[in-house]
Short mmCIF file of C-alpha atoms in Angstrom, two decimals:
data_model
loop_
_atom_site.label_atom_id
_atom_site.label_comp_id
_atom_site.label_asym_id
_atom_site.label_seq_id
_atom_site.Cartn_x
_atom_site.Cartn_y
_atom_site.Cartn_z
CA UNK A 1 113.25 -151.40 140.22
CA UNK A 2 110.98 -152.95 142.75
CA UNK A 3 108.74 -156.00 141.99
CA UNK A 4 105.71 -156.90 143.81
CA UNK A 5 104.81 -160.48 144.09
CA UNK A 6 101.48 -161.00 144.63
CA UNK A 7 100.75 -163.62 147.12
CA UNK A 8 98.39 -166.87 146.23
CA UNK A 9 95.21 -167.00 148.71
CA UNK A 10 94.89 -170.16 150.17
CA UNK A 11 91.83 -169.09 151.95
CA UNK A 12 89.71 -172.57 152.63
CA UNK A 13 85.66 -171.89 153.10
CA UNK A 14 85.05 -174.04 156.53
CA UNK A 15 82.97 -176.80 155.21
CA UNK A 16 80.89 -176.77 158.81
CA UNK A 17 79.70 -173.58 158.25
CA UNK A 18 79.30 -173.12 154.71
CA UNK A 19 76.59 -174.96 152.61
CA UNK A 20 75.41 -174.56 148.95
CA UNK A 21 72.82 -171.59 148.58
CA UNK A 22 70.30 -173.61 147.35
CA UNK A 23 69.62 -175.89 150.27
CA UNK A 24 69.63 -172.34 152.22
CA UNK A 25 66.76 -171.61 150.13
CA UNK A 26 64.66 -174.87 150.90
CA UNK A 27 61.86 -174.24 153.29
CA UNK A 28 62.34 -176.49 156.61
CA UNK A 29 60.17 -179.23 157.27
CA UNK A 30 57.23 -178.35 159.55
CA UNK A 31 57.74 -178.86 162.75
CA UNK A 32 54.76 -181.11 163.42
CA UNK A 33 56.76 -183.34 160.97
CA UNK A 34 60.43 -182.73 163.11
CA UNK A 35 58.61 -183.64 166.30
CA UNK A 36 58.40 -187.39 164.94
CA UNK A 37 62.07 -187.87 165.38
CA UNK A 38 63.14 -189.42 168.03
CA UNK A 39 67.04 -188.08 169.83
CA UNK A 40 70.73 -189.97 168.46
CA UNK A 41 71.02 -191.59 171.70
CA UNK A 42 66.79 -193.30 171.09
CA UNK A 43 67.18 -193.38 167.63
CA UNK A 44 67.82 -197.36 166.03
CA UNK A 45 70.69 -197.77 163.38
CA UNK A 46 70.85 -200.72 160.64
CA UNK A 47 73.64 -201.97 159.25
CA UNK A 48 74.63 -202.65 155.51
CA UNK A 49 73.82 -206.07 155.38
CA UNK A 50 70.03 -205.42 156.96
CA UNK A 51 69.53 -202.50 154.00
CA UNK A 52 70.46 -204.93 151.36
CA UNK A 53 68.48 -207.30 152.62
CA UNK A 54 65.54 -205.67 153.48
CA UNK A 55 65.41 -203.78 150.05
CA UNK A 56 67.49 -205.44 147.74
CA UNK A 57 68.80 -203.92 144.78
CA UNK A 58 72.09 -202.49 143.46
CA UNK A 59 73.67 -199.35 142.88
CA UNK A 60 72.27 -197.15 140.01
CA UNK A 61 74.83 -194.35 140.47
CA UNK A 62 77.01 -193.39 143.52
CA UNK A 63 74.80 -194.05 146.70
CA UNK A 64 71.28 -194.17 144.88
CA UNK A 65 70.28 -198.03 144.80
CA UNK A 66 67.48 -199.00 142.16
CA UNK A 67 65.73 -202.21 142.44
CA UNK A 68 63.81 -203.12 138.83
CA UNK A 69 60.48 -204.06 138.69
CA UNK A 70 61.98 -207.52 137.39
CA UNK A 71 63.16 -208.10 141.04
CA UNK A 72 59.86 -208.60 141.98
CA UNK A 73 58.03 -206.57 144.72
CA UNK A 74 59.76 -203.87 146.29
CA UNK A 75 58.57 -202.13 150.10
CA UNK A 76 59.61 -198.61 148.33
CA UNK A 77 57.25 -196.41 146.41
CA UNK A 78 59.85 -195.43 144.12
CA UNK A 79 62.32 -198.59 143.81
CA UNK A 80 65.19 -196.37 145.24
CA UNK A 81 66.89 -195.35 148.44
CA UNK A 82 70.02 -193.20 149.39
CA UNK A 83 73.27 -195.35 151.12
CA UNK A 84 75.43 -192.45 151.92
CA UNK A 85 79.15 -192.54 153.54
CA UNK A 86 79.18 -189.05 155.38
CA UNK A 87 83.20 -189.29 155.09
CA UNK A 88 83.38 -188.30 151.71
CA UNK A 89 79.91 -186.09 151.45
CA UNK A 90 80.54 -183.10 153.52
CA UNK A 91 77.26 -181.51 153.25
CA UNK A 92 75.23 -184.32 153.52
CA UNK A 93 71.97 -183.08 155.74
CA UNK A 94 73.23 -182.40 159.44
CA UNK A 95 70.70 -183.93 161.35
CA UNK A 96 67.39 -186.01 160.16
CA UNK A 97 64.94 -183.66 158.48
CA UNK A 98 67.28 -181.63 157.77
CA UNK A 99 68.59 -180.66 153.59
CA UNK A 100 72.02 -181.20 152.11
CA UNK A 101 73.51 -181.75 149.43
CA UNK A 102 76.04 -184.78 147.91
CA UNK A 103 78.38 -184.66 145.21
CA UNK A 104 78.77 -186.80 142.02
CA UNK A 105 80.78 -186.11 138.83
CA UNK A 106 78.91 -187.69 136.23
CA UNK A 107 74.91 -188.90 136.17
CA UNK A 108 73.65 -192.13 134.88
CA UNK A 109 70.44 -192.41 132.96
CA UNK A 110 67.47 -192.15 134.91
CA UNK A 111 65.93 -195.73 135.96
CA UNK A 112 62.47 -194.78 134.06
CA UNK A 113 64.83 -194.51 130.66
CA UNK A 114 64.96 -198.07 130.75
CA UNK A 115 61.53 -199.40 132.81
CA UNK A 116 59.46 -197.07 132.15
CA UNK A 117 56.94 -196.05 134.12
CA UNK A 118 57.21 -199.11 136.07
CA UNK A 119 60.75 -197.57 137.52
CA UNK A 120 58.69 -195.23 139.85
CA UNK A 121 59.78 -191.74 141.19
CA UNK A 122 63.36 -192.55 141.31
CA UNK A 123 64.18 -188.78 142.62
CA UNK A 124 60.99 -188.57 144.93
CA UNK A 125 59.91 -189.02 148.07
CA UNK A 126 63.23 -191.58 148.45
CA UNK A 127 64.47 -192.63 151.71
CA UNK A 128 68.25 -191.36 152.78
CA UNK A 129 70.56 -193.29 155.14
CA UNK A 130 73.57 -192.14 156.08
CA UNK A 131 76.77 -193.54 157.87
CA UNK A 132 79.64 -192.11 159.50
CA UNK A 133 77.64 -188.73 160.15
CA UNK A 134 78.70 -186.48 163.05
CA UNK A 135 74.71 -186.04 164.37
CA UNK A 136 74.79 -190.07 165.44
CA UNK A 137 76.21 -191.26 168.09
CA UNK A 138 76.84 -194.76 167.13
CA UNK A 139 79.95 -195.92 168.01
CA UNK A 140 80.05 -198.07 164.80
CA UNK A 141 80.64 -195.72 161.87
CA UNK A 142 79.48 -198.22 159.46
CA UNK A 143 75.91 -198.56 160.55
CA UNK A 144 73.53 -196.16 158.78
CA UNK A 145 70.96 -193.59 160.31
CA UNK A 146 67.44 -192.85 158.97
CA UNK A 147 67.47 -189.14 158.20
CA UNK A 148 64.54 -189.49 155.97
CA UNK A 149 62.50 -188.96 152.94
CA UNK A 150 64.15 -186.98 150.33
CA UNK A 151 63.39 -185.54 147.10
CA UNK A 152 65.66 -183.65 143.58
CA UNK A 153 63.03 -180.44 143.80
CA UNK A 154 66.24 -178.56 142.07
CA UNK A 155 68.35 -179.87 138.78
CA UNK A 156 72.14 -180.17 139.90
CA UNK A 157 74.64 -177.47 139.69
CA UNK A 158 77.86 -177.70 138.83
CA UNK A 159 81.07 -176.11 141.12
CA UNK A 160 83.17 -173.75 139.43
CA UNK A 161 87.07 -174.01 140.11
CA UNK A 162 86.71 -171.64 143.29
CA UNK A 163 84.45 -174.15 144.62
CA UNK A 164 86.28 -177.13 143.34
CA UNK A 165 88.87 -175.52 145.81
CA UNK A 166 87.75 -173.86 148.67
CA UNK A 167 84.64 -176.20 149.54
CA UNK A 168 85.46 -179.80 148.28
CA UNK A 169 88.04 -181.64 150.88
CA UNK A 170 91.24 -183.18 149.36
CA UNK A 171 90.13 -186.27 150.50
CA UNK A 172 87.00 -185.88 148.82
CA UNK A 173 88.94 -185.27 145.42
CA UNK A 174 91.28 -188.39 146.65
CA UNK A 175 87.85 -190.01 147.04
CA UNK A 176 86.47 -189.17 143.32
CA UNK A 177 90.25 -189.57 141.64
CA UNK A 178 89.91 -193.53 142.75
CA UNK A 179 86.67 -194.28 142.01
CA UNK A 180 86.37 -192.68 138.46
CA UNK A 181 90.07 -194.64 137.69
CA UNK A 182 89.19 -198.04 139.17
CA UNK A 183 89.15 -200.97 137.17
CA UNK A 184 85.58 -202.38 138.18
CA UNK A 185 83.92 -198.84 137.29
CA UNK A 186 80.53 -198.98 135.99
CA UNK A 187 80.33 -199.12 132.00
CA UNK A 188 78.18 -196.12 132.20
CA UNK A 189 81.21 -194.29 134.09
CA UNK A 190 83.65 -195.03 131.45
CA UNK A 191 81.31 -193.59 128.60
CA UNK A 192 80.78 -190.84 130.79
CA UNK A 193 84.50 -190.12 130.78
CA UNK A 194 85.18 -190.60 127.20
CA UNK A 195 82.33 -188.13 126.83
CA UNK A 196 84.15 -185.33 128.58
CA UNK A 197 87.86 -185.80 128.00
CA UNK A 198 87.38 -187.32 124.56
CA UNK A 199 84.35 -185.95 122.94
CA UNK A 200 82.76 -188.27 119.54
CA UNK A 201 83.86 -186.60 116.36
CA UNK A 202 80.84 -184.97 115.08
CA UNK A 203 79.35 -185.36 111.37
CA UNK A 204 80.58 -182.63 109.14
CA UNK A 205 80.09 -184.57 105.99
CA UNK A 206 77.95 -184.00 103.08
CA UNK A 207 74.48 -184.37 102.93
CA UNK A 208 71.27 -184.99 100.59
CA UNK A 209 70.01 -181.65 99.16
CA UNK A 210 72.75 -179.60 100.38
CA UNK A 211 74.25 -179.31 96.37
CA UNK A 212 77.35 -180.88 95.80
CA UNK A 213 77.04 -181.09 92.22
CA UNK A 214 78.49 -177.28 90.83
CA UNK A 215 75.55 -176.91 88.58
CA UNK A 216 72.28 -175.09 89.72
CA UNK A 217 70.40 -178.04 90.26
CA UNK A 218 72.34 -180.73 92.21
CA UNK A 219 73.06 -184.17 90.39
CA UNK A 220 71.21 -187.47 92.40
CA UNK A 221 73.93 -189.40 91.27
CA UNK A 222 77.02 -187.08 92.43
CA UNK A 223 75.22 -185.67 95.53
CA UNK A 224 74.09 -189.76 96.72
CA UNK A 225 77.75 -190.92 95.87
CA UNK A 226 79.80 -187.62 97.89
CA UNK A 227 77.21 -188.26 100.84
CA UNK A 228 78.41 -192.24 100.73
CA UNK A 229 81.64 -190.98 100.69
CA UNK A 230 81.77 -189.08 103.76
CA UNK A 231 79.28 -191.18 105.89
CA UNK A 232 81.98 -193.81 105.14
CA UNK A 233 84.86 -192.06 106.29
CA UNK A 234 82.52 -190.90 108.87
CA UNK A 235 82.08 -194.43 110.08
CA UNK A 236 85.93 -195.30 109.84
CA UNK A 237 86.35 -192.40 112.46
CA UNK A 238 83.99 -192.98 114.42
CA UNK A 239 85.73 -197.02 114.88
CA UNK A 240 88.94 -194.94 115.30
CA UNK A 241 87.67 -192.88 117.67
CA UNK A 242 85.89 -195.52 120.12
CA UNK A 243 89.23 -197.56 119.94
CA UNK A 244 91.54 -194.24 120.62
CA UNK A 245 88.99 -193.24 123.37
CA UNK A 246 88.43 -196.84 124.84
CA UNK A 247 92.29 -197.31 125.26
CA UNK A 248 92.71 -193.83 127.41
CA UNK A 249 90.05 -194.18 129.68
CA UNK A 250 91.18 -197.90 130.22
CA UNK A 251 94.69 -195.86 131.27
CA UNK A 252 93.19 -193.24 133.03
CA UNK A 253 95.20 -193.42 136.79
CA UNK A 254 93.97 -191.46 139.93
CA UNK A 255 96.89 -188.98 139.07
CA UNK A 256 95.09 -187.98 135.68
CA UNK A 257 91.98 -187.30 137.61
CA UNK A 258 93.68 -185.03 140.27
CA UNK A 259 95.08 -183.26 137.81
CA UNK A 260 92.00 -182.85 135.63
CA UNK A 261 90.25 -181.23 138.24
CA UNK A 262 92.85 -178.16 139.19
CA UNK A 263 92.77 -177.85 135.00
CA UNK A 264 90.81 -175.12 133.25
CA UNK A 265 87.70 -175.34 131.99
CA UNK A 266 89.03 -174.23 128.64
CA UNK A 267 91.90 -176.65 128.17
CA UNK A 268 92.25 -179.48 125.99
CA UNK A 269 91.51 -182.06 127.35
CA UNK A 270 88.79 -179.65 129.79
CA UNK A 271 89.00 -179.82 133.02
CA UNK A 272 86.70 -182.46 135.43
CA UNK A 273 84.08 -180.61 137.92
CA UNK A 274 82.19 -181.91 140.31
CA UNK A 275 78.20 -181.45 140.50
CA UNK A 276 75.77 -181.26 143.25
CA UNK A 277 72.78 -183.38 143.70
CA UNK A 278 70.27 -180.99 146.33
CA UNK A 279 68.53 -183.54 148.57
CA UNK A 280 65.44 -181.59 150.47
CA UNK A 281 63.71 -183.19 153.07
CA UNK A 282 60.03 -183.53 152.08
CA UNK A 283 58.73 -185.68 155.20
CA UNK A 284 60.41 -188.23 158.27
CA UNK A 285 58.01 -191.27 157.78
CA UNK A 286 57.95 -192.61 161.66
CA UNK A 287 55.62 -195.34 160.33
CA UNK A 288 58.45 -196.38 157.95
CA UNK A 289 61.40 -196.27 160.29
CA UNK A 290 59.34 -198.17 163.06
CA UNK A 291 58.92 -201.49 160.24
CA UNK A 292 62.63 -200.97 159.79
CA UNK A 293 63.55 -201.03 163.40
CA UNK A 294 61.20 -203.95 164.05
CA UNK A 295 62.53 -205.87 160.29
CA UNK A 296 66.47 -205.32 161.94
CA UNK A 297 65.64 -206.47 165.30
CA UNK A 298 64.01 -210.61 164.10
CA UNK A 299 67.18 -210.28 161.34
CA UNK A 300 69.96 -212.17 161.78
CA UNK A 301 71.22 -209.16 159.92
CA UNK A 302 71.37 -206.98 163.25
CA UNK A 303 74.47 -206.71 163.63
#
């Protein structure tokens, strides 16, 4: 008896033609906005230093930076900007005015959760630099390009496993696996982590007016002492749990990552997926990039 093995597809999507449907979808910018920009070989490129200078800050979650109302005044509308590394976000916009898209596996708490309304737009109208992209022609990789003013007009999707495999680079993955494992991660990482591989015990305790006592009409006393009870033991697990939890994520290596994200969605512990975070161009502020330029060039920050 003949048996057919089936063969395992390992059919990669080209990342330079393929991009997520949803930045297919975006209008373009008009074209009396494109105009503005000026070619890669006129346009001016700042380095790292002159951005942190020049706006200050730090970084909220991976490549948005936040600066609080408690630093003082701040030259952005919003209080946030985009520092991108193009060699781990493949479908970062192609050229200025153009939309893309980056990637993130968890999401921190948005900046206006904890300033209020003096945090700004932190998802609107924010301005995106990028470094290492293909469109400049900078010979220095690390200096960053003005692509412009960018804005969340779409809440983030996340990639199935297909996706997880045929559009997202192994050295993207590589990229993710070190950063979520590191030892200096954000705190809001780790409980972000514990979250998904280690959900918090939920409350399935007693609780007031739900009868405990047998008869008809429940007893104060019995019901108030069985709902003590199990909020107690509730409490013990809950200290159980945040020590259990705390001690695997402080373990968790870039191997446990890799393999989280080829595991199914379904297992226990479920496996880790990657989001994207659509970034549509809603303007290219030539006012904005000329202050830049002229900031960079009386910095000592130059570079």
């Amino acid at each position: 008896m003949n048996h057919l093995r089936a063969k395992v597809s390992t059919h990669k999507i080209e990342h330079g033609t393929w991009k997520p449907l949803a930045i297919r979808r975006f209008e373009p910018l008009s074209v009396k906005n494109l105009s503005r920009i000026p070619p890669s070989t006129k346009t001016v490129t700042f380095t790292w230093d002159f951005l942190r200078s020049a706006f200050g800050g730090s970084q909220w979650s991976p490549g948005l930076y936040y600066i609080p109302p408690s630093h003082g005044p701040c030259i952005l509308p919003g209080r946030t900007y985009y520092a991108l590394d193009a060699t781990y976000e493949p479908y970062l916009p192609e050229q200025p005015g153009a939309h893309g898209a980056k990637l993130t596996a968890f999401f921190n708490i948005n900046p206006g959760d904890v300033d209020g309304d003096d945090a700004g737009a932190a998802y609107s109208d924010v301005p995106l630099f990028i470094c290492a992209s293909p469109y400049s022609t900078e010979k220095n990789t690390r200096k960053y390009t003005y692509f412009g003013t960018y804005s969340q007009t779409r809440w983030s999707d996340k990639l199935d496993y297909d996706h997880m495999v045929e559009v997202v680079p192994n050295k993207v993955k590589m990229y993710w696996a070190e950063h979520l494992s590191e030892t200096g991660r954000p705190e809001w990482v780790t409980e972000a982590l514990k979250k998904h591989f280690w959900p918090k015990p939920e409350y399935a305790g007693a609780t007031f007016g739900n009868g405990v006592s047998t008869g008809s009409v429940p007893n104060e006393d019995d019901e108030r002492s069985k709902v003590l009870e199990d909020v107690e033991a509730y409490v013990n697990e809950l200290k159980s749990w945040e020590k259990e939890s705390s001690m695997k994520a402080k373990l968790l290596k870039k191997e446990n990552i890799l393999k989280a994200f080829e595991r199914e969605d379904i297992a226990d512990p479920p496996g880790l997926r990657l989001w994207w975070e659509y970034l549509q161009c809603v303007g290219w502020d030539d006012k904005f990039y000329t202050m830049l330029a002229n900031m960079q060039r009386d910095s000592p920050h130059k570079g």
